[in-house]
Amino acid sequence: MTPMAWQDRAACKFTGWVLFYGPDGERAPEREVREAAAKEMCASCVVLDECREFALSNRERHGWWGGMGEDERESVRRKRLRQAAKAGEAA
């Protein structure tokens, strides 16, 4: 299986990109509705974990990946860096 084969099983495979990457000039109320719909689709996806890990490992900076938005992914990335630093200090 190729490293990206999980994408073929993704719930969003045939969904337009605009659900996961908002259009320029999108206002907060519209963004909240769009992001809730994206998160809902991700929640039922069979490849949620693979998608999320791909985004975290590749530092995807935009859009919804694995049920997480940009800020959520950045928070997880920083937490992992802190944990890795602590593990290095303990060694």
XYZ file of C-alpha atoms in Angstrom:
91
model
C 0.000 0.000 0.000
C 1.365 3.429 -0.884
C 1.845 5.991 1.903
C -1.061 8.100 0.645
C -3.468 5.220 -0.088
C -5.569 6.248 2.914
C -6.832 9.196 0.861
C -8.729 6.819 -1.411
C -10.868 5.774 1.585
C -11.437 9.284 2.939
C -15.003 10.488 3.463
C -14.062 13.774 1.797
C -12.657 12.204 -1.367
C -15.402 13.620 -3.581
C -16.117 16.746 -1.540
C -15.134 20.133 -2.871
C -12.055 21.730 -1.329
C -13.992 24.789 -0.168
C -15.451 22.818 2.759
C -11.942 22.330 4.150
C -10.283 25.511 2.884
C -12.495 28.545 3.245
C -12.756 31.076 0.456
C -10.963 34.408 0.670
C -12.989 36.991 2.530
C -15.088 34.432 4.388
C -16.884 35.995 7.349
C -16.923 34.453 10.818
C -20.546 33.178 10.804
C -20.060 31.421 7.454
C -16.671 30.075 8.548
C -18.159 28.608 11.729
C -20.867 26.783 9.768
C -18.360 25.498 7.186
C -15.872 24.359 9.823
C -18.591 22.549 11.800
C -19.597 20.676 8.635
C -15.962 19.778 7.898
C -15.402 18.583 11.452
C -18.591 16.494 11.313
C -17.467 14.801 8.098
C -14.065 14.085 9.609
C -15.576 12.632 12.776
C -17.184 9.778 10.845
C -14.239 9.174 8.507
C -12.511 5.780 8.578
C -9.102 7.380 7.933
C -9.350 10.155 10.530
C -6.167 9.092 12.325
C -4.114 8.689 9.157
C -5.273 12.051 7.847
C -4.530 13.819 11.132
C -1.083 12.241 11.418
C -0.276 13.150 7.822
C -1.170 16.786 8.492
C 0.801 16.901 11.723
C 3.856 15.173 10.252
C 3.877 17.385 7.166
C 3.094 20.601 9.032
C 0.016 21.346 6.961
C -0.668 24.974 7.797
C -4.046 25.465 6.141
C -7.425 23.796 6.056
C -9.079 21.016 8.008
C -7.203 17.736 8.245
C -8.145 14.816 10.457
C -10.867 16.813 12.176
C -8.464 19.568 13.207
C -8.098 23.156 12.103
C -4.863 25.104 11.803
C -4.718 26.265 15.420
C -5.512 22.825 16.801
C -2.789 21.187 14.730
C -0.241 23.810 15.725
C -1.120 23.261 19.393
C -0.598 19.494 19.053
C 2.678 20.045 17.197
C 4.002 22.344 19.950
C 2.924 19.865 22.631
C 4.771 17.061 20.848
C 7.896 19.202 20.605
C 7.771 19.939 24.347
C 7.291 16.247 25.126
C 10.206 15.297 22.890
C 12.403 17.904 24.571
C 11.474 16.585 28.018
C 12.186 13.009 26.920
C 15.598 14.148 25.658
C 16.376 15.807 28.980
C 15.417 12.670 30.892
C 17.724 10.471 28.801
